[in-house]
């Protein structure tokens, strides 16, 4: 039986494994229960623990104190601001997902130049990457799995190879969405959590064999490093959202003053998260709707309900309006080199349940309460999609 939380928009079918507390008065989800910790008197102890951990790494004599994985999101601006405030010297590491538009590349470049930091940007073999994307689509209705595999493993490889024992991530998504753990647990990065939450239990070995026509030796950075070696080297990864009362919308708004460029989408009000992606609110959002029954805007609305900027009734109404917006998927199929007959087959057989959402019609954006709109500024639209840099240079 499926249960729905009476306070947010999530139900027990959430892919991260939402649990629900049912009593005589209400049905409350684990995400809402964990979110209530943000209003509890725990953060002084959390930050004291963080400062002690950081101090132990500052004692080491090395060029970099930590690795900070980024994609160029507004969240990354906030994360780096906190890292530098803590007195750390970070190495910024990013993976090219080949889906950035001009806004996405601007935001990544601005991030690196504004903070004036050393950085590594990994450009994976485009042939291998596209082959993995095709297989991920065919087997799992997911096009971002290859990128997520790289994003959650390549920075760990770099930390190990360069003997930098600390990796600092922004938020722990499974905690922020479904309360998988308490903030008090101070959960650290692990291969299990990566597979369970970031990859939805799909390691890259499930994309080869009878799937993608690539050799295993071509997948080194897609695979998580050996745990024994990581433990011996003392490499750990922490999440800042365990040590600060994380509030994405308010935090991301601050990135505007640092040169971050937001992007408007017809599928959500959030102009910060994944601004600059050619697919995130396009075909990726459509596939999410097929897989789990809702689109990304539901995550955003639930977040704002919990932060008190939106009522649940308002959230339900906005969810209906945003989830009825159409998306254009033609540019993605062009990028993937899919023939016209191939894309027609995919729409007919794999997207039939969401085919009514495919198109170029743009409806008027729903009215957003002032409590949210006051934190939204800018209405940029991309001028070019799918801009490739590195291998397959296309400017």
mmCIF file of C-alpha atoms in Angstrom:
data_model
loop_
_atom_site.group_PDB
_atom_site.id
_atom_site.type_symbol
_atom_site.label_atom_id
_atom_site.label_comp_id
_atom_site.label_asym_id
_atom_site.label_seq_id
_atom_site.Cartn_x
_atom_site.Cartn_y
_atom_site.Cartn_z
ATOM 1 C CA UNK A 1 0.000 0.000 0.000
ATOM 2 C CA UNK A 2 1.294 3.457 -0.890
ATOM 3 C CA UNK A 3 1.222 6.156 1.795
ATOM 4 C CA UNK A 4 1.600 9.885 1.236
ATOM 5 C CA UNK A 5 3.076 12.378 3.665
ATOM 6 C CA UNK A 6 0.491 14.836 4.952
ATOM 7 C CA UNK A 7 3.015 17.663 5.139
ATOM 8 C CA UNK A 8 4.984 17.483 1.856
ATOM 9 C CA UNK A 9 4.456 16.028 -1.650
ATOM 10 C CA UNK A 10 6.382 12.761 -1.253
ATOM 11 C CA UNK A 11 4.956 9.272 -0.898
ATOM 12 C CA UNK A 12 6.372 5.869 -0.013
ATOM 13 C CA UNK A 13 7.346 5.194 -3.658
ATOM 14 C CA UNK A 14 10.242 7.667 -3.503
ATOM 15 C CA UNK A 15 13.296 6.070 -5.198
ATOM 16 C CA UNK A 16 15.542 6.776 -2.195
ATOM 17 C CA UNK A 17 13.321 4.705 0.074
ATOM 18 C CA UNK A 18 11.092 7.059 2.038
ATOM 19 C CA UNK A 19 9.788 5.801 5.379
ATOM 20 C CA UNK A 20 6.611 7.099 6.987
ATOM 21 C CA UNK A 21 5.566 7.502 10.598
ATOM 22 C CA UNK A 22 1.863 6.739 10.917
ATOM 23 C CA UNK A 23 0.000 7.621 14.100
ATOM 24 C CA UNK A 24 -3.528 8.589 15.060
ATOM 25 C CA UNK A 25 -3.044 12.237 14.117
ATOM 26 C CA UNK A 26 -0.893 12.268 10.971
ATOM 27 C CA UNK A 27 1.305 10.517 8.428
ATOM 28 C CA UNK A 28 4.747 12.115 8.496
ATOM 29 C CA UNK A 29 7.624 11.162 6.205
ATOM 30 C CA UNK A 30 11.207 10.631 7.307
ATOM 31 C CA UNK A 31 12.276 13.592 5.171
ATOM 32 C CA UNK A 32 10.053 16.013 7.078
ATOM 33 C CA UNK A 33 11.135 14.537 10.413
ATOM 34 C CA UNK A 34 14.825 14.939 9.575
ATOM 35 C CA UNK A 35 14.211 18.423 8.169
ATOM 36 C CA UNK A 36 12.890 19.484 11.583
ATOM 37 C CA UNK A 37 16.463 19.101 12.863
ATOM 38 C CA UNK A 38 17.251 22.361 11.050
ATOM 39 C CA UNK A 39 15.261 24.139 13.756
ATOM 40 C CA UNK A 40 16.863 22.265 16.649
ATOM 41 C CA UNK A 41 19.827 23.348 18.740
ATOM 42 C CA UNK A 42 22.364 20.986 17.149
ATOM 43 C CA UNK A 43 24.338 23.214 14.806
ATOM 44 C CA UNK A 44 26.855 24.602 17.277
ATOM 45 C CA UNK A 45 28.029 21.063 18.034
ATOM 46 C CA UNK A 46 27.959 20.127 14.338
ATOM 47 C CA UNK A 47 30.097 23.104 13.365
ATOM 48 C CA UNK A 48 32.512 22.522 16.251
ATOM 49 C CA UNK A 49 33.005 18.964 14.994
ATOM 50 C CA UNK A 50 33.560 20.260 11.448
ATOM 51 C CA UNK A 51 36.126 22.828 12.586
ATOM 52 C CA UNK A 52 38.044 20.162 14.530
ATOM 53 C CA UNK A 53 38.062 17.883 11.495
ATOM 54 C CA UNK A 54 39.228 20.720 9.249
ATOM 55 C CA UNK A 55 41.954 21.700 11.709
ATOM 56 C CA UNK A 56 43.413 18.202 11.560
ATOM 57 C CA UNK A 57 43.726 18.495 7.787
ATOM 58 C CA UNK A 58 45.178 22.003 7.876
ATOM 59 C CA UNK A 59 48.109 20.643 9.866
ATOM 60 C CA UNK A 60 49.275 18.639 6.865
ATOM 61 C CA UNK A 61 51.933 20.148 4.586
ATOM 62 C CA UNK A 62 50.561 19.698 1.087
ATOM 63 C CA UNK A 63 49.564 21.919 -1.819
ATOM 64 C CA UNK A 64 45.829 21.236 -1.429
ATOM 65 C CA UNK A 65 43.853 20.596 1.735
ATOM 66 C CA UNK A 66 40.822 19.114 -0.012
ATOM 67 C CA UNK A 67 39.105 18.230 -3.273
ATOM 68 C CA UNK A 68 35.793 19.962 -4.029
ATOM 69 C CA UNK A 69 33.711 18.306 -6.796
ATOM 70 C CA UNK A 70 31.586 20.794 -8.763
ATOM 71 C CA UNK A 71 29.264 20.983 -11.760
ATOM 72 C CA UNK A 72 28.982 24.774 -11.856
ATOM 73 C CA UNK A 73 25.720 25.005 -9.919
ATOM 74 C CA UNK A 74 24.869 27.859 -7.573
ATOM 75 C CA UNK A 75 25.288 25.323 -4.767
ATOM 76 C CA UNK A 76 28.936 24.991 -5.750
ATOM 77 C CA UNK A 77 29.430 28.738 -5.266
ATOM 78 C CA UNK A 78 28.058 28.438 -1.737
ATOM 79 C CA UNK A 79 30.138 25.335 -1.021
ATOM 80 C CA UNK A 80 33.373 26.976 -2.144
ATOM 81 C CA UNK A 81 32.553 30.098 -0.140
ATOM 82 C CA UNK A 82 32.268 27.927 2.991
ATOM 83 C CA UNK A 83 35.418 25.951 2.163
ATOM 84 C CA UNK A 84 37.473 29.123 1.787
ATOM 85 C CA UNK A 85 35.938 30.625 4.934
ATOM 86 C CA UNK A 86 37.203 27.548 6.785
ATOM 87 C CA UNK A 87 40.708 28.438 5.612
ATOM 88 C CA UNK A 88 41.143 25.481 3.274
ATOM 89 C CA UNK A 89 43.050 25.402 -0.002
ATOM 90 C CA UNK A 90 40.848 23.368 -2.397
ATOM 91 C CA UNK A 91 41.439 21.686 -5.736
ATOM 92 C CA UNK A 92 38.247 22.075 -7.770
ATOM 93 C CA UNK A 93 37.336 19.002 -9.828
ATOM 94 C CA UNK A 94 34.626 18.773 -12.485
ATOM 95 C CA UNK A 95 33.450 16.318 -15.135
ATOM 96 C CA UNK A 96 32.245 17.435 -18.548
ATOM 97 C CA UNK A 97 28.814 15.843 -19.057
ATOM 98 C CA UNK A 98 28.668 17.207 -22.633
ATOM 99 C CA UNK A 99 25.198 18.606 -21.880
ATOM 100 C CA UNK A 100 26.141 22.171 -20.929
ATOM 101 C CA UNK A 101 24.759 25.125 -22.827
ATOM 102 C CA UNK A 102 26.403 28.565 -22.925
ATOM 103 C CA UNK A 103 25.004 29.423 -19.485
ATOM 104 C CA UNK A 104 26.431 26.219 -18.021
ATOM 105 C CA UNK A 105 29.923 26.908 -19.331
ATOM 106 C CA UNK A 106 29.717 30.510 -18.148
ATOM 107 C CA UNK A 107 28.818 29.394 -14.627
ATOM 108 C CA UNK A 108 31.634 26.848 -14.416
ATOM 109 C CA UNK A 109 34.183 29.326 -15.787
ATOM 110 C CA UNK A 110 32.910 32.077 -13.485
ATOM 111 C CA UNK A 111 33.100 29.738 -10.479
ATOM 112 C CA UNK A 112 36.758 28.959 -11.108
ATOM 113 C CA UNK A 113 37.815 32.513 -11.980
ATOM 114 C CA UNK A 114 35.784 34.280 -9.286
ATOM 115 C CA UNK A 115 37.345 32.201 -6.526
ATOM 116 C CA UNK A 116 40.711 32.108 -8.376
ATOM 117 C CA UNK A 117 41.324 28.407 -7.751
ATOM 118 C CA UNK A 118 43.225 25.560 -9.358
ATOM 119 C CA UNK A 119 40.898 23.188 -11.185
ATOM 120 C CA UNK A 120 40.734 19.967 -13.162
ATOM 121 C CA UNK A 121 38.019 19.359 -15.755
ATOM 122 C CA UNK A 122 37.787 15.797 -17.023
ATOM 123 C CA UNK A 123 36.563 15.303 -20.592
ATOM 124 C CA UNK A 124 35.625 11.614 -20.942
ATOM 125 C CA UNK A 125 36.004 9.802 -24.253
ATOM 126 C CA UNK A 126 32.941 11.015 -26.145
ATOM 127 C CA UNK A 127 32.435 7.780 -28.090
ATOM 128 C CA UNK A 128 32.446 5.715 -24.901
ATOM 129 C CA UNK A 129 30.280 8.259 -23.098
ATOM 130 C CA UNK A 130 27.609 8.310 -25.811
ATOM 131 C CA UNK A 131 27.581 4.525 -25.956
ATOM 132 C CA UNK A 132 26.970 4.384 -22.213
ATOM 133 C CA UNK A 133 24.215 6.999 -22.490
ATOM 134 C CA UNK A 134 22.482 4.931 -25.199
ATOM 135 C CA UNK A 135 22.658 1.806 -23.060
ATOM 136 C CA UNK A 136 21.501 3.661 -19.949
ATOM 137 C CA UNK A 137 18.491 4.918 -21.888
ATOM 138 C CA UNK A 138 17.675 1.505 -23.299
ATOM 139 C CA UNK A 139 18.030 -0.455 -20.054
ATOM 140 C CA UNK A 140 17.088 2.023 -17.328
ATOM 141 C CA UNK A 141 15.237 4.976 -18.907
ATOM 142 C CA UNK A 142 17.979 7.201 -17.520
ATOM 143 C CA UNK A 143 20.453 9.309 -19.483
ATOM 144 C CA UNK A 144 22.530 10.775 -16.637
ATOM 145 C CA UNK A 145 23.822 7.533 -15.105
ATOM 146 C CA UNK A 146 27.170 7.678 -16.962
ATOM 147 C CA UNK A 147 27.734 11.243 -15.770
ATOM 148 C CA UNK A 148 26.680 10.418 -12.207
ATOM 149 C CA UNK A 149 29.098 7.487 -12.202
ATOM 150 C CA UNK A 150 31.930 9.814 -13.205
ATOM 151 C CA UNK A 151 30.894 12.708 -10.975
ATOM 152 C CA UNK A 152 30.875 10.493 -7.887
ATOM 153 C CA UNK A 153 34.082 8.581 -8.646
ATOM 154 C CA UNK A 154 36.514 10.773 -10.624
ATOM 155 C CA UNK A 155 37.041 13.263 -7.750
ATOM 156 C CA UNK A 156 37.712 10.315 -5.434
ATOM 157 C CA UNK A 157 40.340 8.975 -7.850
ATOM 158 C CA UNK A 158 41.970 12.412 -7.959
ATOM 159 C CA UNK A 159 42.009 12.655 -4.167
ATOM 160 C CA UNK A 160 43.658 9.232 -3.910
ATOM 161 C CA UNK A 161 46.134 9.741 -6.750
ATOM 162 C CA UNK A 162 47.227 13.170 -5.487
ATOM 163 C CA UNK A 163 47.260 12.167 -1.827
ATOM 164 C CA UNK A 164 44.585 14.671 -0.794
ATOM 165 C CA UNK A 165 42.693 12.852 1.985
ATOM 166 C CA UNK A 166 39.646 15.142 2.282
ATOM 167 C CA UNK A 167 36.780 15.554 -0.213
ATOM 168 C CA UNK A 168 34.084 18.136 0.527
ATOM 169 C CA UNK A 169 30.669 17.791 -1.097
ATOM 170 C CA UNK A 170 27.732 20.177 -0.773
ATOM 171 C CA UNK A 171 24.501 18.471 0.203
ATOM 172 C CA UNK A 172 23.722 14.830 0.884
ATOM 173 C CA UNK A 173 20.683 14.447 -1.356
ATOM 174 C CA UNK A 174 19.229 11.385 0.353
ATOM 175 C CA UNK A 175 19.289 13.149 3.726
ATOM 176 C CA UNK A 176 17.835 16.395 2.402
ATOM 177 C CA UNK A 177 15.039 14.681 0.450
ATOM 178 C CA UNK A 178 14.012 11.622 2.454
ATOM 179 C CA UNK A 179 15.900 11.851 5.745
ATOM 180 C CA UNK A 180 17.845 8.678 5.077
ATOM 181 C CA UNK A 181 20.051 9.542 8.044
ATOM 182 C CA UNK A 182 20.066 12.165 10.763
ATOM 183 C CA UNK A 183 22.340 15.174 10.397
ATOM 184 C CA UNK A 184 23.731 14.125 13.766
ATOM 185 C CA UNK A 185 25.072 10.949 12.138
ATOM 186 C CA UNK A 186 27.554 13.060 10.144
ATOM 187 C CA UNK A 187 27.394 10.511 7.364
ATOM 188 C CA UNK A 188 30.461 10.381 5.150
ATOM 189 C CA UNK A 189 30.975 9.402 1.537
ATOM 190 C CA UNK A 190 30.906 5.669 0.849
ATOM 191 C CA UNK A 191 30.752 3.288 -2.064
ATOM 192 C CA UNK A 192 27.489 1.870 -0.694
ATOM 193 C CA UNK A 193 25.781 5.266 -0.460
ATOM 194 C CA UNK A 194 27.027 6.184 -3.937
ATOM 195 C CA UNK A 195 25.490 3.067 -5.458
ATOM 196 C CA UNK A 196 22.302 3.155 -3.378
ATOM 197 C CA UNK A 197 21.424 6.832 -3.757
ATOM 198 C CA UNK A 198 23.478 8.486 -6.503
ATOM 199 C CA UNK A 199 23.368 5.619 -8.998
ATOM 200 C CA UNK A 200 20.036 3.983 -8.103
ATOM 201 C CA UNK A 201 21.877 0.651 -7.732
ATOM 202 C CA UNK A 202 23.311 0.763 -11.267
ATOM 203 C CA UNK A 203 27.100 0.487 -11.345
ATOM 204 C CA UNK A 204 28.838 0.910 -14.689
ATOM 205 C CA UNK A 205 29.457 -2.843 -14.992
ATOM 206 C CA UNK A 206 25.713 -3.207 -15.634
ATOM 207 C CA UNK A 207 26.043 -0.990 -18.707
ATOM 208 C CA UNK A 208 28.547 -3.233 -20.471
ATOM 209 C CA UNK A 209 28.545 -6.861 -21.610
ATOM 210 C CA UNK A 210 25.212 -7.171 -23.375
ATOM 211 C CA UNK A 211 24.914 -3.396 -23.198
ATOM 212 C CA UNK A 212 27.385 -0.729 -24.260
ATOM 213 C CA UNK A 213 30.049 -1.862 -26.702
ATOM 214 C CA UNK A 214 33.007 -0.618 -24.684
ATOM 215 C CA UNK A 215 35.910 -2.351 -23.016
ATOM 216 C CA UNK A 216 36.209 -2.517 -19.259
ATOM 217 C CA UNK A 217 39.618 -0.840 -19.360
ATOM 218 C CA UNK A 218 37.886 2.239 -20.808
ATOM 219 C CA UNK A 219 35.779 2.596 -17.658
ATOM 220 C CA UNK A 220 38.465 3.233 -15.050
ATOM 221 C CA UNK A 221 37.156 6.579 -13.823
ATOM 222 C CA UNK A 222 33.534 5.420 -14.019
ATOM 223 C CA UNK A 223 34.325 2.905 -11.273
ATOM 224 C CA UNK A 224 34.792 3.722 -7.608
ATOM 225 C CA UNK A 225 38.363 3.285 -6.335
ATOM 226 C CA UNK A 226 39.339 0.279 -4.256
ATOM 227 C CA UNK A 227 37.979 0.786 -0.737
ATOM 228 C CA UNK A 228 40.975 -0.876 0.932
ATOM 229 C CA UNK A 229 43.343 1.543 -0.789
ATOM 230 C CA UNK A 230 41.158 4.526 0.113
ATOM 231 C CA UNK A 231 41.045 3.489 3.759
ATOM 232 C CA UNK A 232 44.794 2.938 3.860
ATOM 233 C CA UNK A 233 45.355 6.397 2.370
ATOM 234 C CA UNK A 234 42.851 7.915 4.807
ATOM 235 C CA UNK A 235 40.645 9.443 2.107
ATOM 236 C CA UNK A 236 37.254 10.566 3.431
ATOM 237 C CA UNK A 237 34.400 12.595 1.999
ATOM 238 C CA UNK A 238 32.099 14.844 4.026
ATOM 239 C CA UNK A 239 28.881 16.727 3.234
ATOM 240 C CA UNK A 240 28.546 20.347 4.328
ATOM 241 C CA UNK A 241 24.769 19.955 4.668
ATOM 242 C CA UNK A 242 25.427 17.859 7.773
ATOM 243 C CA UNK A 243 27.118 20.808 9.473
ATOM 244 C CA UNK A 244 25.000 23.787 8.350
ATOM 245 C CA UNK A 245 21.190 24.210 8.320
ATOM 246 C CA UNK A 246 21.040 23.759 4.545
ATOM 247 C CA UNK A 247 18.626 26.061 2.688
ATOM 248 C CA UNK A 248 19.309 25.770 -1.076
ATOM 249 C CA UNK A 249 17.091 28.567 -2.382
ATOM 250 C CA UNK A 250 18.360 31.177 0.086
ATOM 251 C CA UNK A 251 21.950 30.030 -0.373
ATOM 252 C CA UNK A 252 21.773 29.921 -4.162
ATOM 253 C CA UNK A 253 20.357 33.442 -4.292
ATOM 254 C CA UNK A 254 23.658 34.657 -2.841
ATOM 255 C CA UNK A 255 25.560 33.276 -5.857
ATOM 256 C CA UNK A 256 24.090 36.010 -8.071
ATOM 257 C CA UNK A 257 26.425 38.538 -6.450
ATOM 258 C CA UNK A 258 29.354 36.284 -7.406
ATOM 259 C CA UNK A 259 28.511 36.280 -11.102
ATOM 260 C CA UNK A 260 26.362 33.152 -11.293
ATOM 261 C CA UNK A 261 23.867 33.289 -14.161
ATOM 262 C CA UNK A 262 20.457 31.641 -13.488
ATOM 263 C CA UNK A 263 18.307 30.051 -16.175
ATOM 264 C CA UNK A 264 14.529 30.049 -16.442
ATOM 265 C CA UNK A 265 12.726 26.795 -17.255
ATOM 266 C CA UNK A 266 9.093 26.133 -18.017
ATOM 267 C CA UNK A 267 9.219 22.986 -15.852
ATOM 268 C CA UNK A 268 10.104 24.589 -12.506
ATOM 269 C CA UNK A 269 10.416 27.883 -10.670
ATOM 270 C CA UNK A 270 13.958 27.059 -9.469
ATOM 271 C CA UNK A 271 16.305 29.058 -11.697
ATOM 272 C CA UNK A 272 19.460 27.948 -9.888
ATOM 273 C CA UNK A 273 19.667 24.158 -9.728
ATOM 274 C CA UNK A 274 21.282 22.768 -12.882
ATOM 275 C CA UNK A 275 21.106 26.126 -14.631
ATOM 276 C CA UNK A 276 22.986 25.626 -17.882
ATOM 277 C CA UNK A 277 21.976 22.027 -18.587
ATOM 278 C CA UNK A 278 20.556 21.162 -22.004
ATOM 279 C CA UNK A 279 18.774 18.053 -20.685
ATOM 280 C CA UNK A 280 18.018 18.331 -16.962
ATOM 281 C CA UNK A 281 14.586 19.908 -17.327
ATOM 282 C CA UNK A 282 14.087 18.424 -20.784
ATOM 283 C CA UNK A 283 14.225 14.738 -21.636
ATOM 284 C CA UNK A 284 15.783 13.882 -18.260
ATOM 285 C CA UNK A 285 12.753 15.388 -16.516
ATOM 286 C CA UNK A 286 10.452 13.468 -18.841
ATOM 287 C CA UNK A 287 12.191 10.181 -18.030
ATOM 288 C CA UNK A 288 11.996 10.972 -14.317
ATOM 289 C CA UNK A 289 8.236 11.386 -14.710
ATOM 290 C CA UNK A 290 8.057 7.977 -16.364
ATOM 291 C CA UNK A 291 10.234 6.223 -13.776
ATOM 292 C CA UNK A 292 8.968 7.677 -10.501
ATOM 293 C CA UNK A 293 5.703 9.423 -11.375
ATOM 294 C CA UNK A 294 6.723 13.038 -10.812
ATOM 295 C CA UNK A 295 9.070 15.673 -12.217
ATOM 296 C CA UNK A 296 11.923 17.600 -10.618
ATOM 297 C CA UNK A 297 9.656 20.469 -9.631
ATOM 298 C CA UNK A 298 8.096 18.173 -7.008
ATOM 299 C CA UNK A 299 11.467 18.000 -5.240
ATOM 300 C CA UNK A 300 11.698 21.792 -5.354
ATOM 301 C CA UNK A 301 8.149 22.267 -4.071
ATOM 302 C CA UNK A 302 8.631 19.783 -1.241
ATOM 303 C CA UNK A 303 11.808 21.583 -0.238
ATOM 304 C CA UNK A 304 10.007 24.943 -0.116
ATOM 305 C CA UNK A 305 7.069 23.503 1.839
ATOM 306 C CA UNK A 306 9.505 22.250 4.471
ATOM 307 C CA UNK A 307 11.247 25.625 4.639
ATOM 308 C CA UNK A 308 7.901 27.296 5.266
ATOM 309 C CA UNK A 309 7.808 29.395 2.114
ATOM 310 C CA UNK A 310 4.897 27.421 0.654
ATOM 311 C CA UNK A 311 1.833 25.620 2.004
ATOM 312 C CA UNK A 312 1.144 22.053 0.976
ATOM 313 C CA UNK A 313 -2.061 23.147 -0.793
ATOM 314 C CA UNK A 314 -0.090 25.694 -2.808
ATOM 315 C CA UNK A 315 2.473 23.018 -3.593
ATOM 316 C CA UNK A 316 -0.151 20.586 -4.896
ATOM 317 C CA UNK A 317 -1.598 23.269 -7.173
ATOM 318 C CA UNK A 318 1.804 24.329 -8.524
ATOM 319 C CA UNK A 319 2.818 20.713 -9.031
ATOM 320 C CA UNK A 320 -0.173 20.115 -11.318
ATOM 321 C CA UNK A 321 0.583 23.208 -13.380
ATOM 322 C CA UNK A 322 4.312 22.664 -13.781
ATOM 323 C CA UNK A 323 4.022 18.955 -14.522
ATOM 324 C CA UNK A 324 1.705 19.737 -17.440
ATOM 325 C CA UNK A 325 4.410 21.765 -19.215
ATOM 326 C CA UNK A 326 5.809 20.289 -22.432
ATOM 327 C CA UNK A 327 9.484 19.673 -23.194
ATOM 328 C CA UNK A 328 11.367 19.639 -26.500
ATOM 329 C CA UNK A 329 13.589 16.570 -26.874
ATOM 330 C CA UNK A 330 14.743 16.869 -30.498
ATOM 331 C CA UNK A 331 18.105 18.508 -29.719
ATOM 332 C CA UNK A 332 19.078 15.633 -27.436
ATOM 333 C CA UNK A 333 18.432 13.022 -30.115
ATOM 334 C CA UNK A 334 20.492 15.104 -32.541
ATOM 335 C CA UNK A 335 23.356 15.098 -30.027
ATOM 336 C CA UNK A 336 23.065 11.325 -29.578
ATOM 337 C CA UNK A 337 23.059 10.777 -33.373
ATOM 338 C CA UNK A 338 19.672 9.040 -33.337
ATOM 339 C CA UNK A 339 17.932 8.776 -36.696
ATOM 340 C CA UNK A 340 14.435 10.129 -37.231
ATOM 341 C CA UNK A 341 13.000 6.609 -37.338
ATOM 342 C CA UNK A 342 14.940 5.715 -34.179
ATOM 343 C CA UNK A 343 13.571 8.626 -32.188
ATOM 344 C CA UNK A 344 10.036 7.914 -33.413
ATOM 345 C CA UNK A 345 10.418 4.313 -32.236
ATOM 346 C CA UNK A 346 11.702 5.474 -28.834
ATOM 347 C CA UNK A 347 8.820 7.887 -28.354
ATOM 348 C CA UNK A 348 6.241 5.321 -29.421
ATOM 349 C CA UNK A 349 7.543 2.404 -27.362
ATOM 350 C CA UNK A 350 9.415 3.972 -24.447
ATOM 351 C CA UNK A 351 7.755 7.341 -23.906
ATOM 352 C CA UNK A 352 4.155 6.551 -24.744
ATOM 353 C CA UNK A 353 2.962 7.245 -21.185
ATOM 354 C CA UNK A 354 4.456 10.748 -21.257
ATOM 355 C CA UNK A 355 4.153 11.450 -24.984
ATOM 356 C CA UNK A 356 1.598 14.196 -24.301
ATOM 357 C CA UNK A 357 4.394 16.147 -22.602
ATOM 358 C CA UNK A 358 6.614 16.157 -25.701
ATOM 359 C CA UNK A 359 6.422 19.355 -27.708
ATOM 360 C CA UNK A 360 7.393 22.988 -27.959
ATOM 361 C CA UNK A 361 4.300 24.607 -26.477
ATOM 362 C CA UNK A 362 5.153 26.922 -23.603
ATOM 363 C CA UNK A 363 2.325 27.753 -21.227
ATOM 364 C CA UNK A 364 2.298 30.752 -18.934
ATOM 365 C CA UNK A 365 4.344 30.192 -15.796
ATOM 366 C CA UNK A 366 2.280 29.709 -12.620
ATOM 367 C CA UNK A 367 2.159 32.512 -10.068
ATOM 368 C CA UNK A 368 4.713 31.990 -7.301
ATOM 369 C CA UNK A 369 4.253 33.324 -3.734
ATOM 370 C CA UNK A 370 6.352 36.350 -2.801
ATOM 371 C CA UNK A 371 8.154 34.294 -0.164
ATOM 372 C CA UNK A 372 9.772 32.374 -3.032
ATOM 373 C CA UNK A 373 9.814 34.940 -5.843
ATOM 374 C CA UNK A 374 11.764 37.343 -3.608
ATOM 375 C CA UNK A 375 14.656 34.864 -3.820
ATOM 376 C CA UNK A 376 14.469 34.558 -7.607
ATOM 377 C CA UNK A 377 16.257 37.074 -9.797
ATOM 378 C CA UNK A 378 17.150 36.857 -13.482
ATOM 379 C CA UNK A 379 15.472 35.319 -16.499
ATOM 380 C CA UNK A 380 18.317 34.227 -18.778
ATOM 381 C CA UNK A 381 17.715 31.873 -21.679
ATOM 382 C CA UNK A 382 20.529 29.934 -23.382
ATOM 383 C CA UNK A 383 21.630 30.940 -26.854
ATOM 384 C CA UNK A 384 23.304 27.602 -27.648
ATOM 385 C CA UNK A 385 22.677 24.089 -26.360
ATOM 386 C CA UNK A 386 25.017 21.065 -26.106
ATOM 387 C CA UNK A 387 28.273 22.997 -26.368
ATOM 388 C CA UNK A 388 31.197 20.590 -26.417
ATOM 389 C CA UNK A 389 34.670 21.385 -25.132
ATOM 390 C CA UNK A 390 37.658 19.115 -24.869
ATOM 391 C CA UNK A 391 37.300 15.973 -26.971
ATOM 392 C CA UNK A 392 35.019 16.785 -29.874
ATOM 393 C CA UNK A 393 35.732 20.520 -29.636
ATOM 394 C CA UNK A 394 32.704 22.537 -30.733
ATOM 395 C CA UNK A 395 32.596 26.243 -30.018
#
